[in-house]
Amino acid sequence: MVIGCISFSAMWGLIRVGSQHQHAFLILFFRTLFGTLLLAPMIVQQGFGLLQTRRIWGHLRRTTASTIAMYCAYYAIAHAPMATVISINFAAPLIGTAGAVVLLREPIRKRRILGLLVGFLGILIVLRPGHIDFTPGIAAAILSSTGTAFSLIAIKQLTGTDDPR
């Protein structure tokens, strides 16, 4: 977990530095390219059957939401205070939980409702509406968090039928 946190911190720092010289879309393109190259040996070894699915539309929804979320996150990192962007990104599980209740009809109990309310209150404390300018970078961070939430919801729908490998 610590290594994961350090890796994400380093990645976001590199995005911030790289975005001073390159557009966020180009950085995202190369991140995706190198990720694909890292996965290529696994696909070659296990075959393209690994990629088969009967729920292509679910995967397209997930992929679209994830791509929008990543692009918006990269844009936000380049154009808004990093601490604010990270704080907004932490809202994704809260938005995802609320979305799962509405879209997937998941049951919700008092503890979870209380957790959601406390989480959203925390976000409001960090964002301090009226004290932080609503810039394109902040808007991109909110879109990124929302896109991540929709991706999480799509993943939850897919886990019932598709192999998580």
PDB file of C-alpha atoms in Angstrom:
ATOM      1  CA  MET A   1       0.000   0.000   0.000  1.00  0.00           C
ATOM      2  CA  VAL A   2       2.854   2.362   0.848  1.00  0.00           C
ATOM      3  CA  ILE A   3       4.579   1.597  -2.457  1.00  0.00           C
ATOM      4  CA  GLY A   4       1.297   2.246  -4.275  1.00  0.00           C
ATOM      5  CA  CYS A   5       0.915   5.631  -2.557  1.00  0.00           C
ATOM      6  CA  ILE A   6       4.502   6.567  -3.359  1.00  0.00           C
ATOM      7  CA  SER A   7       4.036   5.477  -6.978  1.00  0.00           C
ATOM      8  CA  PHE A   8       0.861   7.530  -7.415  1.00  0.00           C
ATOM      9  CA  SER A   9       2.481  10.554  -5.788  1.00  0.00           C
ATOM     10  CA  ALA A  10       5.471  10.255  -8.101  1.00  0.00           C
ATOM     11  CA  MET A  11       3.222   9.808 -11.145  1.00  0.00           C
ATOM     12  CA  TRP A  12       1.149  12.888 -10.287  1.00  0.00           C
ATOM     13  CA  GLY A  13       4.329  14.888  -9.661  1.00  0.00           C
ATOM     14  CA  LEU A  14       5.730  13.812 -13.021  1.00  0.00           C
ATOM     15  CA  ILE A  15       2.448  14.726 -14.720  1.00  0.00           C
ATOM     16  CA  ARG A  16       2.661  18.175 -13.128  1.00  0.00           C
ATOM     17  CA  VAL A  17       6.258  18.684 -14.307  1.00  0.00           C
ATOM     18  CA  GLY A  18       5.618  17.172 -17.749  1.00  0.00           C
ATOM     19  CA  SER A  19       2.542  19.305 -18.301  1.00  0.00           C
ATOM     20  CA  GLN A  20       4.712  22.417 -18.195  1.00  0.00           C
ATOM     21  CA  HIS A  21       6.204  21.290 -21.513  1.00  0.00           C
ATOM     22  CA  GLN A  22       3.591  18.995 -23.090  1.00  0.00           C
ATOM     23  CA  HIS A  23      -0.194  18.946 -23.409  1.00  0.00           C
ATOM     24  CA  ALA A  24      -2.073  16.689 -20.979  1.00  0.00           C
ATOM     25  CA  PHE A  25      -3.464  14.657 -23.885  1.00  0.00           C
ATOM     26  CA  LEU A  26       0.046  13.779 -25.101  1.00  0.00           C
ATOM     27  CA  ILE A  27       1.092  12.703 -21.608  1.00  0.00           C
ATOM     28  CA  LEU A  28      -2.026  10.529 -21.343  1.00  0.00           C
ATOM     29  CA  PHE A  29      -1.319   9.030 -24.774  1.00  0.00           C
ATOM     30  CA  PHE A  30       2.196   7.945 -23.776  1.00  0.00           C
ATOM     31  CA  ARG A  31       1.033   6.646 -20.400  1.00  0.00           C
ATOM     32  CA  THR A  32      -1.535   4.490 -22.204  1.00  0.00           C
ATOM     33  CA  LEU A  33       0.988   3.379 -24.836  1.00  0.00           C
ATOM     34  CA  PHE A  34       3.541   2.268 -22.240  1.00  0.00           C
ATOM     35  CA  GLY A  35       0.832   0.567 -20.176  1.00  0.00           C
ATOM     36  CA  THR A  36      -0.274  -1.356 -23.254  1.00  0.00           C
ATOM     37  CA  LEU A  37       3.320  -2.374 -23.994  1.00  0.00           C
ATOM     38  CA  LEU A  38       3.699  -3.645 -20.421  1.00  0.00           C
ATOM     39  CA  LEU A  39       0.542  -5.756 -20.789  1.00  0.00           C
ATOM     40  CA  ALA A  40       1.483  -7.104 -24.231  1.00  0.00           C
ATOM     41  CA  PRO A  41       3.558 -10.073 -22.930  1.00  0.00           C
ATOM     42  CA  MET A  42       0.624 -11.250 -20.796  1.00  0.00           C
ATOM     43  CA  ILE A  43      -1.731 -11.052 -23.766  1.00  0.00           C
ATOM     44  CA  VAL A  44       0.759 -12.906 -25.979  1.00  0.00           C
ATOM     45  CA  GLN A  45       1.293 -15.584 -23.320  1.00  0.00           C
ATOM     46  CA  GLN A  46      -2.386 -16.136 -22.464  1.00  0.00           C
ATOM     47  CA  GLY A  47      -3.819 -15.353 -25.898  1.00  0.00           C
ATOM     48  CA  PHE A  48      -6.507 -12.961 -27.023  1.00  0.00           C
ATOM     49  CA  GLY A  49      -9.130 -15.139 -25.339  1.00  0.00           C
ATOM     50  CA  LEU A  50      -8.243 -13.125 -22.260  1.00  0.00           C
ATOM     51  CA  LEU A  51      -9.936 -10.148 -23.911  1.00  0.00           C
ATOM     52  CA  GLN A  52     -13.164 -11.922 -24.894  1.00  0.00           C
ATOM     53  CA  THR A  53     -16.402 -10.719 -23.376  1.00  0.00           C
ATOM     54  CA  ARG A  54     -20.122 -10.961 -23.941  1.00  0.00           C
ATOM     55  CA  ARG A  55     -20.649  -7.495 -22.481  1.00  0.00           C
ATOM     56  CA  ILE A  56     -18.766  -5.230 -24.859  1.00  0.00           C
ATOM     57  CA  TRP A  57     -21.065  -2.248 -24.147  1.00  0.00           C
ATOM     58  CA  GLY A  58     -20.312  -2.473 -20.429  1.00  0.00           C
ATOM     59  CA  HIS A  59     -16.602  -2.429 -21.177  1.00  0.00           C
ATOM     60  CA  LEU A  60     -17.029   0.494 -23.562  1.00  0.00           C
ATOM     61  CA  ARG A  61     -18.870   2.440 -20.829  1.00  0.00           C
ATOM     62  CA  ARG A  62     -16.104   1.648 -18.349  1.00  0.00           C
ATOM     63  CA  THR A  63     -13.358   2.531 -20.791  1.00  0.00           C
ATOM     64  CA  THR A  64     -15.020   5.775 -21.849  1.00  0.00           C
ATOM     65  CA  ALA A  65     -15.565   6.854 -18.246  1.00  0.00           C
ATOM     66  CA  SER A  66     -11.975   5.924 -17.315  1.00  0.00           C
ATOM     67  CA  THR A  67     -10.480   7.740 -20.299  1.00  0.00           C
ATOM     68  CA  ILE A  68     -12.457  10.901 -19.587  1.00  0.00           C
ATOM     69  CA  ALA A  69     -11.489  10.656 -15.909  1.00  0.00           C
ATOM     70  CA  MET A  70      -7.785  10.255 -16.702  1.00  0.00           C
ATOM     71  CA  TYR A  71      -7.705  13.081 -19.217  1.00  0.00           C
ATOM     72  CA  CYS A  72      -9.543  15.412 -16.843  1.00  0.00           C
ATOM     73  CA  ALA A  73      -7.234  14.419 -13.981  1.00  0.00           C
ATOM     74  CA  TYR A  74      -4.145  15.143 -16.076  1.00  0.00           C
ATOM     75  CA  TYR A  75      -5.602  18.489 -17.143  1.00  0.00           C
ATOM     76  CA  ALA A  76      -6.526  19.324 -13.547  1.00  0.00           C
ATOM     77  CA  ILE A  77      -3.053  18.447 -12.274  1.00  0.00           C
ATOM     78  CA  ALA A  78      -1.602  20.847 -14.824  1.00  0.00           C
ATOM     79  CA  HIS A  79      -4.052  23.711 -14.151  1.00  0.00           C
ATOM     80  CA  ALA A  80      -5.118  23.626 -10.494  1.00  0.00           C
ATOM     81  CA  PRO A  81      -3.478  23.329  -7.076  1.00  0.00           C
ATOM     82  CA  MET A  82      -2.347  19.726  -6.614  1.00  0.00           C
ATOM     83  CA  ALA A  83      -3.751  19.369  -3.080  1.00  0.00           C
ATOM     84  CA  THR A  84      -7.175  20.525  -4.249  1.00  0.00           C
ATOM     85  CA  VAL A  85      -7.151  18.144  -7.215  1.00  0.00           C
ATOM     86  CA  ILE A  86      -6.209  15.206  -5.005  1.00  0.00           C
ATOM     87  CA  SER A  87      -8.874  16.113  -2.468  1.00  0.00           C
ATOM     88  CA  ILE A  88     -11.523  16.290  -5.182  1.00  0.00           C
ATOM     89  CA  ASN A  89     -10.333  12.955  -6.575  1.00  0.00           C
ATOM     90  CA  PHE A  90     -10.918  11.368  -3.167  1.00  0.00           C
ATOM     91  CA  ALA A  91     -14.623  12.082  -3.741  1.00  0.00           C
ATOM     92  CA  ALA A  92     -14.824   9.359  -6.424  1.00  0.00           C
ATOM     93  CA  PRO A  93     -15.740   6.528  -4.007  1.00  0.00           C
ATOM     94  CA  LEU A  94     -18.395   8.750  -2.426  1.00  0.00           C
ATOM     95  CA  ILE A  95     -19.897   9.609  -5.804  1.00  0.00           C
ATOM     96  CA  GLY A  96     -19.604   5.955  -6.831  1.00  0.00           C
ATOM     97  CA  THR A  97     -21.430   4.792  -3.718  1.00  0.00           C
ATOM     98  CA  ALA A  98     -24.238   7.301  -4.253  1.00  0.00           C
ATOM     99  CA  GLY A  99     -24.367   6.311  -7.933  1.00  0.00           C
ATOM    100  CA  ALA A 100     -24.554   2.603  -7.088  1.00  0.00           C
ATOM    101  CA  VAL A 101     -27.514   3.275  -4.819  1.00  0.00           C
ATOM    102  CA  VAL A 102     -29.320   5.207  -7.557  1.00  0.00           C
ATOM    103  CA  LEU A 103     -28.243   3.313 -10.688  1.00  0.00           C
ATOM    104  CA  LEU A 104     -27.759  -0.233  -9.376  1.00  0.00           C
ATOM    105  CA  ARG A 105     -30.420  -0.064  -6.688  1.00  0.00           C
ATOM    106  CA  GLU A 106     -27.935  -1.152  -4.029  1.00  0.00           C
ATOM    107  CA  PRO A 107     -29.294  -1.120  -0.500  1.00  0.00           C
ATOM    108  CA  ILE A 108     -27.961   1.564   1.794  1.00  0.00           C
ATOM    109  CA  ARG A 109     -27.958   1.595   5.577  1.00  0.00           C
ATOM    110  CA  LYS A 110     -27.652   4.367   8.121  1.00  0.00           C
ATOM    111  CA  ARG A 111     -23.899   3.894   8.626  1.00  0.00           C
ATOM    112  CA  ARG A 112     -23.206   4.242   4.926  1.00  0.00           C
ATOM    113  CA  ILE A 113     -25.453   7.298   4.658  1.00  0.00           C
ATOM    114  CA  LEU A 114     -23.623   8.863   7.601  1.00  0.00           C
ATOM    115  CA  GLY A 115     -20.272   8.036   5.978  1.00  0.00           C
ATOM    116  CA  LEU A 116     -21.377   9.650   2.720  1.00  0.00           C
ATOM    117  CA  LEU A 117     -22.575  12.783   4.490  1.00  0.00           C
ATOM    118  CA  VAL A 118     -19.353  13.119   6.500  1.00  0.00           C
ATOM    119  CA  GLY A 119     -17.297  12.519   3.341  1.00  0.00           C
ATOM    120  CA  PHE A 120     -19.159  15.147   1.342  1.00  0.00           C
ATOM    121  CA  LEU A 121     -18.883  17.567   4.264  1.00  0.00           C
ATOM    122  CA  GLY A 122     -15.130  16.976   4.224  1.00  0.00           C
ATOM    123  CA  ILE A 123     -15.007  17.768   0.532  1.00  0.00           C
ATOM    124  CA  LEU A 124     -16.923  20.991   1.113  1.00  0.00           C
ATOM    125  CA  ILE A 125     -14.463  21.946   3.860  1.00  0.00           C
ATOM    126  CA  VAL A 126     -11.531  21.364   1.509  1.00  0.00           C
ATOM    127  CA  LEU A 127     -13.120  23.140  -1.443  1.00  0.00           C
ATOM    128  CA  ARG A 128     -14.528  25.992   0.634  1.00  0.00           C
ATOM    129  CA  PRO A 129     -17.165  27.035  -1.915  1.00  0.00           C
ATOM    130  CA  GLY A 130     -16.936  30.753  -2.481  1.00  0.00           C
ATOM    131  CA  HIS A 131     -13.289  30.905  -1.360  1.00  0.00           C
ATOM    132  CA  ILE A 132     -11.697  28.953  -4.203  1.00  0.00           C
ATOM    133  CA  ASP A 133     -12.147  30.194  -7.742  1.00  0.00           C
ATOM    134  CA  PHE A 134     -14.036  27.791  -9.977  1.00  0.00           C
ATOM    135  CA  THR A 135     -11.447  27.441 -12.733  1.00  0.00           C
ATOM    136  CA  PRO A 136     -11.295  25.013 -15.667  1.00  0.00           C
ATOM    137  CA  GLY A 137      -8.760  23.007 -13.640  1.00  0.00           C
ATOM    138  CA  ILE A 138     -11.180  22.620 -10.728  1.00  0.00           C
ATOM    139  CA  ALA A 139     -13.995  21.720 -13.139  1.00  0.00           C
ATOM    140  CA  ALA A 140     -11.716  19.083 -14.717  1.00  0.00           C
ATOM    141  CA  ALA A 141     -10.950  17.635 -11.268  1.00  0.00           C
ATOM    142  CA  ILE A 142     -14.675  17.337 -10.527  1.00  0.00           C
ATOM    143  CA  LEU A 143     -15.266  15.687 -13.916  1.00  0.00           C
ATOM    144  CA  SER A 144     -12.350  13.338 -13.247  1.00  0.00           C
ATOM    145  CA  SER A 145     -13.789  12.286  -9.909  1.00  0.00           C
ATOM    146  CA  THR A 146     -17.216  11.777 -11.457  1.00  0.00           C
ATOM    147  CA  GLY A 147     -15.749   9.794 -14.379  1.00  0.00           C
ATOM    148  CA  THR A 148     -13.847   7.576 -11.962  1.00  0.00           C
ATOM    149  CA  ALA A 149     -17.071   6.982 -10.026  1.00  0.00           C
ATOM    150  CA  PHE A 150     -18.915   5.936 -13.197  1.00  0.00           C
ATOM    151  CA  SER A 151     -16.034   3.644 -14.075  1.00  0.00           C
ATOM    152  CA  LEU A 152     -16.277   2.010 -10.635  1.00  0.00           C
ATOM    153  CA  ILE A 153     -20.015   1.501 -11.131  1.00  0.00           C
ATOM    154  CA  ALA A 154     -19.414  -0.068 -14.565  1.00  0.00           C
ATOM    155  CA  ILE A 155     -16.769  -2.377 -13.073  1.00  0.00           C
ATOM    156  CA  LYS A 156     -19.212  -3.445 -10.375  1.00  0.00           C
ATOM    157  CA  GLN A 157     -21.766  -4.335 -13.073  1.00  0.00           C
ATOM    158  CA  LEU A 158     -19.188  -6.320 -15.055  1.00  0.00           C
ATOM    159  CA  THR A 159     -17.822  -8.394 -12.177  1.00  0.00           C
ATOM    160  CA  GLY A 160     -20.918 -10.567 -12.157  1.00  0.00           C
ATOM    161  CA  THR A 161     -20.177 -12.029 -15.584  1.00  0.00           C
ATOM    162  CA  ASP A 162     -16.612 -11.237 -16.672  1.00  0.00           C
ATOM    163  CA  ASP A 163     -13.377 -12.700 -15.375  1.00  0.00           C
ATOM    164  CA  PRO A 164     -11.535 -10.006 -13.382  1.00  0.00           C
ATOM    165  CA  ARG A 165      -8.114 -11.163 -14.620  1.00  0.00           C
TER     166      ARG A 165
END
